[in-house]
Amino acid sequence: MSADRDTSVTSDGTSSEASSGASHGASHGASHGVDSPAARLQALFEGHRLTPTQRRIAHSMVRRAADVPFLSSVELAELAGVSQPSVTRFAVALGFDGYPALRRHLREVAPVEQPADAGSYNEYQQAVEAEIENLRHLAEVLADPRPVQKAGRLLAASRPLPVLGLRAAASQAYGFSYFAAKVHPDVRLLHEGGTMIQDRIDAAVRAGASALLCFALPRHPREVVDTLAYAKEAGLTVVTVADSAFAPVAKVSDLLLPAAVGTGLAFDTACAPMLLGRVLLEAMCDDLPDAQARLEEFDARAAVRGLFVE
């Protein structure tokens, strides 16, 4: 599928608090044949009611799935930004006698090679390598395309389609909306918070909206959680792209699609969420029968206007 040439229209385990509708899509990777260290970790966490601190540990373990079987409890605590006793309590919550028993279990059920020493990389290279790993994890999750396909159907059917993204996620929402507007008849970008945002959701519902797409990235603004709760109460189906199925928005999402962010630099990097947004665009186009015609019409008008430099 083609458009103007800047138009390329071409997930983590859950606790029981987030495993009903919210992380429905996220858990498919572990339960439908995606065989990877991350997926096996997700399966281990499913069905357990975890505290926020424990969800943070679980999130860190999924993001570093290849390394976890070789980490001490102190190293895992440092990775997750929690105390060492919290790691021990986390292991017990999963049904193990302690962290050593959990680590032995991980080495048995998820054998991986000892990760290569990355000490020769400088901090910038390490950030790139971390993003490559995030993209690799996203590719594993997308081995089961059904959650994304379901999201695409929901977004294509919503007329209008509100797209929410505040603060760090505003650029993700803007990018999606820019491209989506070329194939969807009515896309409404919600990228500025404040007292008007609920009014705009009400207006979208009155106009016939049935779903809302949200991009949610750290740090998670309280306003995003409140807005999604309001959208659900208004009758919208909430589809969310978040950095983790353990994110605070999970409990107010009907379908959550996870894509990890990089944290190695002063400011988080979000290559995987951006790419997942483009994948969602593709899935949405598959359910918009006139998408190709709209793109061809745009190309023709752009050529007449001399819009792009050849």
mmCIF file of C-alpha atoms in Angstrom:
data_model
loop_
_atom_site.group_PDB
_atom_site.id
_atom_site.type_symbol
_atom_site.label_atom_id
_atom_site.label_comp_id
_atom_site.label_asym_id
_atom_site.label_seq_id
_atom_site.Cartn_x
_atom_site.Cartn_y
_atom_site.Cartn_z
ATOM 1 C CA MET A 1 0.000 0.000 0.000
ATOM 2 C CA SER A 2 1.460 3.365 -0.923
ATOM 3 C CA ALA A 3 0.871 6.936 0.089
ATOM 4 C CA ASP A 4 2.958 10.061 0.099
ATOM 5 C CA ARG A 5 6.415 8.668 0.585
ATOM 6 C CA ASP A 6 6.514 9.624 4.239
ATOM 7 C CA THR A 7 3.469 7.373 4.646
ATOM 8 C CA SER A 8 4.624 3.853 5.413
ATOM 9 C CA VAL A 9 1.163 2.362 5.515
ATOM 10 C CA THR A 10 2.287 -0.570 4.296
ATOM 11 C CA SER A 11 3.367 -7.288 24.419
ATOM 12 C CA ASP A 12 4.546 -8.748 28.785
ATOM 13 C CA GLY A 13 2.809 -11.076 31.143
ATOM 14 C CA THR A 14 -0.049 -9.949 33.304
ATOM 15 C CA SER A 15 -1.129 -10.174 36.879
ATOM 16 C CA SER A 16 -4.720 -11.155 37.542
ATOM 17 C CA GLU A 17 -5.487 -7.472 38.014
ATOM 18 C CA ALA A 18 -4.625 -6.871 34.371
ATOM 19 C CA SER A 19 -5.448 -10.187 32.780
ATOM 20 C CA SER A 20 -9.157 -9.867 32.127
ATOM 21 C CA GLY A 21 -9.825 -7.590 29.184
ATOM 22 C CA ALA A 22 -6.977 -5.175 29.609
ATOM 23 C CA SER A 23 -4.059 -7.399 28.707
ATOM 24 C CA HIS A 24 -6.042 -9.882 26.648
ATOM 25 C CA GLY A 25 -3.816 -9.281 23.655
ATOM 26 C CA ALA A 26 -0.615 -9.251 25.657
ATOM 27 C CA SER A 27 -1.027 -12.738 27.030
ATOM 28 C CA HIS A 28 -1.550 -14.375 23.649
ATOM 29 C CA GLY A 29 2.179 -14.537 22.999
ATOM 30 C CA ALA A 30 2.725 -16.861 25.916
ATOM 31 C CA SER A 31 -0.283 -19.045 25.263
ATOM 32 C CA HIS A 32 -0.343 -19.456 21.502
ATOM 33 C CA GLY A 33 2.989 -20.840 20.517
ATOM 34 C CA VAL A 34 5.447 -17.979 20.819
ATOM 35 C CA ASP A 35 8.323 -19.883 22.387
ATOM 36 C CA SER A 36 10.823 -17.387 23.760
ATOM 37 C CA PRO A 37 12.329 -16.640 27.190
ATOM 38 C CA ALA A 38 10.034 -13.598 27.497
ATOM 39 C CA ALA A 39 6.933 -15.605 26.606
ATOM 40 C CA ARG A 40 7.811 -18.312 29.124
ATOM 41 C CA LEU A 41 8.241 -15.682 31.806
ATOM 42 C CA GLN A 42 4.864 -14.230 30.929
ATOM 43 C CA ALA A 43 3.292 -17.664 31.325
ATOM 44 C CA LEU A 44 4.910 -17.973 34.753
ATOM 45 C CA PHE A 45 3.340 -14.715 35.950
ATOM 46 C CA GLU A 46 -0.161 -15.344 34.619
ATOM 47 C CA GLY A 47 -2.836 -15.959 37.234
ATOM 48 C CA HIS A 48 -0.907 -14.395 40.109
ATOM 49 C CA ARG A 49 -2.166 -11.309 41.923
ATOM 50 C CA LEU A 50 0.924 -9.136 42.150
ATOM 51 C CA THR A 51 1.465 -5.896 44.029
ATOM 52 C CA PRO A 52 2.644 -2.808 42.089
ATOM 53 C CA THR A 53 6.217 -3.471 43.266
ATOM 54 C CA GLN A 54 5.990 -7.088 42.156
ATOM 55 C CA ARG A 55 4.586 -6.055 38.777
ATOM 56 C CA ARG A 56 7.587 -3.775 38.422
ATOM 57 C CA ILE A 57 9.906 -6.719 39.070
ATOM 58 C CA ALA A 58 7.988 -8.882 36.604
ATOM 59 C CA HIS A 59 8.171 -6.135 33.971
ATOM 60 C CA SER A 60 11.936 -5.844 34.429
ATOM 61 C CA MET A 61 12.347 -9.604 34.153
ATOM 62 C CA VAL A 62 10.408 -9.766 30.891
ATOM 63 C CA ARG A 63 12.429 -6.921 29.420
ATOM 64 C CA ARG A 64 15.678 -8.713 30.329
ATOM 65 C CA ALA A 65 14.396 -12.247 29.862
ATOM 66 C CA ALA A 66 17.661 -13.576 28.451
ATOM 67 C CA ASP A 67 19.677 -12.271 31.411
ATOM 68 C CA VAL A 68 17.369 -13.066 34.326
ATOM 69 C CA PRO A 69 18.410 -16.713 34.925
ATOM 70 C CA PHE A 70 21.928 -15.424 35.603
ATOM 71 C CA LEU A 71 21.078 -12.494 37.894
ATOM 72 C CA SER A 72 21.373 -12.549 41.665
ATOM 73 C CA SER A 73 18.524 -11.233 43.765
ATOM 74 C CA VAL A 74 20.554 -8.081 44.444
ATOM 75 C CA GLU A 75 21.169 -7.540 40.724
ATOM 76 C CA LEU A 76 17.493 -8.064 39.914
ATOM 77 C CA ALA A 77 16.530 -5.643 42.686
ATOM 78 C CA GLU A 78 18.854 -3.007 41.213
ATOM 79 C CA LEU A 79 17.457 -3.645 37.728
ATOM 80 C CA ALA A 80 13.880 -3.169 38.926
ATOM 81 C CA GLY A 81 14.673 -0.345 41.332
ATOM 82 C CA VAL A 82 13.321 -2.197 44.363
ATOM 83 C CA SER A 83 14.754 -3.682 47.547
ATOM 84 C CA GLN A 84 16.308 -7.139 47.717
ATOM 85 C CA PRO A 85 13.638 -8.367 50.187
ATOM 86 C CA SER A 86 11.015 -7.329 47.622
ATOM 87 C CA VAL A 87 12.581 -9.745 45.146
ATOM 88 C CA THR A 88 12.410 -12.515 47.731
ATOM 89 C CA ARG A 89 8.748 -11.770 48.471
ATOM 90 C CA PHE A 90 8.071 -11.747 44.739
ATOM 91 C CA ALA A 91 9.521 -15.244 44.360
ATOM 92 C CA VAL A 92 7.407 -16.484 47.267
ATOM 93 C CA ALA A 93 4.306 -14.905 45.707
ATOM 94 C CA LEU A 94 4.955 -17.044 42.628
ATOM 95 C CA GLY A 95 5.021 -20.173 44.785
ATOM 96 C CA PHE A 96 8.760 -20.677 45.268
ATOM 97 C CA ASP A 97 10.678 -21.074 48.524
ATOM 98 C CA GLY A 98 12.768 -18.061 47.642
ATOM 99 C CA TYR A 99 14.633 -16.390 44.824
ATOM 100 C CA PRO A 100 17.270 -19.159 44.391
ATOM 101 C CA ALA A 101 14.463 -21.638 43.740
ATOM 102 C CA LEU A 102 12.898 -19.263 41.216
ATOM 103 C CA ARG A 103 16.210 -18.810 39.426
ATOM 104 C CA ARG A 104 16.794 -22.583 39.290
ATOM 105 C CA HIS A 105 13.336 -22.939 37.781
ATOM 106 C CA LEU A 106 14.090 -20.308 35.158
ATOM 107 C CA ARG A 107 17.310 -22.053 34.158
ATOM 108 C CA GLU A 108 15.405 -25.317 33.765
ATOM 109 C CA VAL A 109 12.373 -24.080 31.813
ATOM 110 C CA ALA A 110 13.934 -21.215 29.878
ATOM 111 C CA PRO A 111 17.510 -22.208 29.086
ATOM 112 C CA VAL A 112 19.388 -19.536 27.219
ATOM 113 C CA GLU A 113 23.029 -18.933 26.552
ATOM 114 C CA GLN A 114 24.891 -16.674 28.937
ATOM 115 C CA PRO A 115 24.607 -13.221 27.363
ATOM 116 C CA ALA A 116 27.724 -11.954 25.682
ATOM 117 C CA ASP A 117 29.742 -9.320 27.473
ATOM 118 C CA ALA A 118 28.615 -5.929 26.230
ATOM 119 C CA GLY A 119 31.376 -4.141 28.084
ATOM 120 C CA SER A 120 33.009 -3.082 24.844
ATOM 121 C CA TYR A 121 29.958 -0.969 23.921
ATOM 122 C CA ASN A 122 29.802 2.679 24.915
ATOM 123 C CA GLU A 123 26.624 4.029 26.473
ATOM 124 C CA TYR A 124 25.172 5.135 23.146
ATOM 125 C CA GLN A 125 25.746 1.742 21.561
ATOM 126 C CA GLN A 126 24.223 0.053 24.597
ATOM 127 C CA ALA A 127 21.081 2.136 24.152
ATOM 128 C CA VAL A 128 20.841 1.040 20.521
ATOM 129 C CA GLU A 129 21.400 -2.601 21.446
ATOM 130 C CA ALA A 130 18.637 -2.346 24.064
ATOM 131 C CA GLU A 131 16.238 -0.983 21.445
ATOM 132 C CA ILE A 132 17.156 -3.810 19.086
ATOM 133 C CA GLU A 133 16.221 -6.235 21.841
ATOM 134 C CA ASN A 134 12.914 -4.415 22.370
ATOM 135 C CA LEU A 135 12.154 -4.746 18.664
ATOM 136 C CA ARG A 136 13.110 -8.421 18.730
ATOM 137 C CA HIS A 137 10.701 -8.971 21.617
ATOM 138 C CA LEU A 138 7.957 -7.152 19.695
ATOM 139 C CA ALA A 139 8.566 -9.431 16.710
ATOM 140 C CA GLU A 140 8.103 -12.455 18.981
ATOM 141 C CA VAL A 141 4.820 -11.089 20.309
ATOM 142 C CA LEU A 142 3.578 -10.393 16.774
ATOM 143 C CA ALA A 143 4.068 -14.056 15.878
ATOM 144 C CA ASP A 144 0.440 -14.277 16.993
ATOM 145 C CA PRO A 145 -1.187 -11.531 14.889
ATOM 146 C CA ARG A 146 -4.691 -11.951 16.303
ATOM 147 C CA PRO A 147 -4.589 -9.206 18.983
ATOM 148 C CA VAL A 148 -3.338 -6.636 16.448
ATOM 149 C CA GLN A 149 -5.863 -7.806 13.861
ATOM 150 C CA LYS A 150 -8.649 -7.462 16.423
ATOM 151 C CA ALA A 151 -7.420 -3.968 17.286
ATOM 152 C CA GLY A 152 -7.349 -3.066 13.594
ATOM 153 C CA ARG A 153 -10.993 -4.099 13.193
ATOM 154 C CA LEU A 154 -12.037 -2.078 16.226
ATOM 155 C CA LEU A 155 -10.225 1.049 15.037
ATOM 156 C CA ALA A 156 -11.453 0.773 11.449
ATOM 157 C CA ALA A 157 -15.067 0.449 12.594
ATOM 158 C CA SER A 158 -15.013 3.490 14.874
ATOM 159 C CA ARG A 159 -16.363 6.620 13.162
ATOM 160 C CA PRO A 160 -14.939 8.923 14.396
ATOM 161 C CA LEU A 161 -11.732 7.456 15.835
ATOM 162 C CA PRO A 162 -10.292 9.367 18.828
ATOM 163 C CA VAL A 163 -6.547 8.869 19.367
ATOM 164 C CA LEU A 164 -5.176 9.787 22.791
ATOM 165 C CA GLY A 165 -1.588 10.484 23.787
ATOM 166 C CA LEU A 166 -0.416 12.927 26.440
ATOM 167 C CA ARG A 167 3.029 14.197 27.385
ATOM 168 C CA ALA A 168 5.700 11.642 26.347
ATOM 169 C CA ALA A 169 3.156 9.751 24.249
ATOM 170 C CA ALA A 170 1.844 12.812 22.406
ATOM 171 C CA SER A 171 4.236 12.344 19.482
ATOM 172 C CA GLN A 172 3.175 8.708 19.094
ATOM 173 C CA ALA A 173 -0.493 9.698 18.971
ATOM 174 C CA TYR A 174 0.258 12.520 16.522
ATOM 175 C CA GLY A 175 2.231 10.257 14.192
ATOM 176 C CA PHE A 176 -0.495 7.624 14.157
ATOM 177 C CA SER A 177 -3.212 10.223 13.583
ATOM 178 C CA TYR A 178 -1.284 11.871 10.736
ATOM 179 C CA PHE A 179 -1.104 8.648 8.753
ATOM 180 C CA ALA A 180 -4.483 7.282 9.828
ATOM 181 C CA ALA A 181 -6.236 10.413 8.531
ATOM 182 C CA LYS A 182 -5.142 9.460 5.009
ATOM 183 C CA VAL A 183 -7.247 6.288 5.081
ATOM 184 C CA HIS A 184 -9.816 6.773 7.875
ATOM 185 C CA PRO A 185 -12.618 9.296 7.286
ATOM 186 C CA ASP A 186 -12.599 10.871 10.764
ATOM 187 C CA VAL A 187 -9.588 10.748 13.110
ATOM 188 C CA ARG A 188 -9.618 12.989 16.172
ATOM 189 C CA LEU A 189 -6.290 13.610 17.903
ATOM 190 C CA LEU A 190 -6.403 14.093 21.689
ATOM 191 C CA HIS A 191 -2.867 15.150 22.591
ATOM 192 C CA GLU A 192 -3.497 18.050 24.961
ATOM 193 C CA GLY A 193 -4.840 17.417 28.431
ATOM 194 C CA GLY A 194 -7.026 19.642 30.542
ATOM 195 C CA THR A 195 -10.678 20.076 31.329
ATOM 196 C CA MET A 196 -11.736 19.913 27.671
ATOM 197 C CA ILE A 197 -10.594 16.340 27.046
ATOM 198 C CA GLN A 198 -13.737 14.720 28.460
ATOM 199 C CA ASP A 199 -15.853 17.117 26.394
ATOM 200 C CA ARG A 200 -14.054 15.929 23.277
ATOM 201 C CA ILE A 201 -14.672 12.302 24.203
ATOM 202 C CA ASP A 202 -18.361 13.074 24.729
ATOM 203 C CA ALA A 203 -18.457 14.741 21.298
ATOM 204 C CA ALA A 204 -16.808 11.719 19.678
ATOM 205 C CA VAL A 205 -19.329 9.371 21.306
ATOM 206 C CA ARG A 206 -22.246 11.535 20.153
ATOM 207 C CA ALA A 207 -20.822 11.439 16.627
ATOM 208 C CA GLY A 208 -20.785 7.630 16.680
ATOM 209 C CA ALA A 209 -17.348 6.629 17.992
ATOM 210 C CA SER A 210 -17.124 3.046 19.240
ATOM 211 C CA ALA A 211 -13.418 2.751 20.097
ATOM 212 C CA LEU A 212 -10.518 4.864 21.308
ATOM 213 C CA LEU A 213 -6.814 4.269 20.679
ATOM 214 C CA CYS A 214 -4.402 5.341 23.402
ATOM 215 C CA PHE A 215 -0.619 5.531 23.410
ATOM 216 C CA ALA A 216 0.627 5.390 27.013
ATOM 217 C CA LEU A 217 4.310 5.723 27.873
ATOM 218 C CA PRO A 218 6.289 6.368 31.071
ATOM 219 C CA ARG A 219 5.948 8.360 33.107
ATOM 220 C CA HIS A 220 2.255 7.593 33.065
ATOM 221 C CA PRO A 221 0.197 10.748 33.710
ATOM 222 C CA ARG A 222 -2.690 10.255 36.102
ATOM 223 C CA GLU A 223 -4.831 12.175 33.630
ATOM 224 C CA VAL A 224 -4.428 9.389 31.051
ATOM 225 C CA VAL A 225 -5.741 6.763 33.470
ATOM 226 C CA ASP A 226 -8.656 9.009 34.423
ATOM 227 C CA THR A 227 -9.429 9.784 30.776
ATOM 228 C CA LEU A 228 -9.458 6.105 29.784
ATOM 229 C CA ALA A 229 -11.764 5.307 32.689
ATOM 230 C CA TYR A 230 -14.078 8.069 31.489
ATOM 231 C CA ALA A 231 -13.950 6.759 27.917
ATOM 232 C CA LYS A 232 -14.926 3.271 29.059
ATOM 233 C CA GLU A 233 -17.811 4.662 31.113
ATOM 234 C CA ALA A 234 -18.924 6.526 27.985
ATOM 235 C CA GLY A 235 -19.133 3.210 26.141
ATOM 236 C CA LEU A 236 -15.907 3.257 24.124
ATOM 237 C CA THR A 237 -13.740 0.173 23.665
ATOM 238 C CA VAL A 238 -10.223 1.186 24.714
ATOM 239 C CA VAL A 239 -7.257 -0.128 22.714
ATOM 240 C CA THR A 240 -3.940 0.821 24.310
ATOM 241 C CA VAL A 241 -0.318 0.660 23.182
ATOM 242 C CA ALA A 242 1.759 0.769 26.379
ATOM 243 C CA ASP A 243 5.298 0.025 27.453
ATOM 244 C CA SER A 244 4.134 -2.970 29.478
ATOM 245 C CA ALA A 245 1.037 -4.968 30.312
ATOM 246 C CA PHE A 246 1.858 -4.030 33.903
ATOM 247 C CA ALA A 247 1.423 -0.329 33.096
ATOM 248 C CA PRO A 248 -1.154 1.601 35.166
ATOM 249 C CA VAL A 249 -3.407 1.919 32.101
ATOM 250 C CA ALA A 250 -3.919 -1.866 31.924
ATOM 251 C CA LYS A 251 -6.873 -1.821 34.308
ATOM 252 C CA VAL A 252 -8.735 0.727 32.156
ATOM 253 C CA SER A 253 -7.975 -0.864 28.763
ATOM 254 C CA ASP A 254 -10.025 -3.479 26.932
ATOM 255 C CA LEU A 255 -7.167 -4.555 24.670
ATOM 256 C CA LEU A 256 -3.594 -3.733 25.629
ATOM 257 C CA LEU A 257 -0.688 -4.235 23.223
ATOM 258 C CA PRO A 258 2.734 -3.973 24.893
ATOM 259 C CA ALA A 259 5.899 -2.578 23.320
ATOM 260 C CA ALA A 260 8.830 -1.856 25.619
ATOM 261 C CA VAL A 261 10.665 1.454 25.787
ATOM 262 C CA GLY A 262 14.409 1.892 26.161
ATOM 263 C CA THR A 263 15.632 3.349 29.426
ATOM 264 C CA GLY A 264 19.388 3.531 28.894
ATOM 265 C CA LEU A 265 19.537 7.245 28.100
ATOM 266 C CA ALA A 266 18.455 10.316 30.039
ATOM 267 C CA PHE A 267 15.122 10.231 28.194
ATOM 268 C CA ASP A 268 13.282 7.035 27.269
ATOM 269 C CA THR A 269 13.373 5.839 23.671
ATOM 270 C CA ALA A 270 10.222 4.475 22.046
ATOM 271 C CA CYS A 271 11.135 2.713 18.806
ATOM 272 C CA ALA A 272 9.014 -0.366 19.556
ATOM 273 C CA PRO A 273 5.814 1.578 20.424
ATOM 274 C CA MET A 274 6.252 3.635 17.255
ATOM 275 C CA LEU A 275 6.643 0.519 15.125
ATOM 276 C CA LEU A 276 3.662 -1.137 16.805
ATOM 277 C CA GLY A 277 1.641 1.947 15.905
ATOM 278 C CA ARG A 278 2.571 1.466 12.244
ATOM 279 C CA VAL A 279 1.622 -2.208 12.483
ATOM 280 C CA LEU A 280 -1.756 -1.137 13.847
ATOM 281 C CA LEU A 281 -2.151 1.205 10.885
ATOM 282 C CA GLU A 282 -1.564 -1.710 8.540
ATOM 283 C CA ALA A 283 -4.107 -3.837 10.386
ATOM 284 C CA MET A 284 -6.623 -0.999 10.298
ATOM 285 C CA CYS A 285 -6.108 -0.540 6.559
ATOM 286 C CA ASP A 286 -6.881 -4.214 6.043
ATOM 287 C CA ASP A 287 -10.372 -3.513 7.414
ATOM 288 C CA LEU A 288 -10.944 -0.280 5.489
ATOM 289 C CA PRO A 289 -12.060 -1.366 1.994
ATOM 290 C CA ASP A 290 -11.492 2.068 0.491
ATOM 291 C CA ALA A 291 -8.056 2.626 2.055
ATOM 292 C CA GLN A 292 -6.128 1.985 -1.160
ATOM 293 C CA ALA A 293 -8.421 4.274 -3.137
ATOM 294 C CA ARG A 294 -7.965 7.049 -0.586
ATOM 295 C CA LEU A 295 -4.191 6.724 -0.784
ATOM 296 C CA GLU A 296 -4.201 6.791 -4.582
ATOM 297 C CA GLU A 297 -6.429 9.860 -4.512
ATOM 298 C CA PHE A 298 -4.032 11.585 -2.144
ATOM 299 C CA ASP A 299 -1.049 10.715 -4.368
ATOM 300 C CA ALA A 300 -2.828 12.163 -7.398
ATOM 301 C CA ARG A 301 -3.679 15.412 -5.612
ATOM 302 C CA ALA A 302 -0.183 15.688 -4.158
ATOM 303 C CA ALA A 303 1.282 15.382 -7.656
ATOM 304 C CA VAL A 304 -0.992 18.125 -9.010
ATOM 305 C CA ARG A 305 -0.052 20.403 -6.124
ATOM 306 C CA GLY A 306 3.655 19.644 -6.420
ATOM 307 C CA LEU A 307 3.564 18.797 -2.754
ATOM 308 C CA PHE A 308 6.746 16.748 -2.631
ATOM 309 C CA VAL A 309 10.189 17.227 -4.133
ATOM 310 C CA GLU A 310 10.956 14.309 -6.430
#
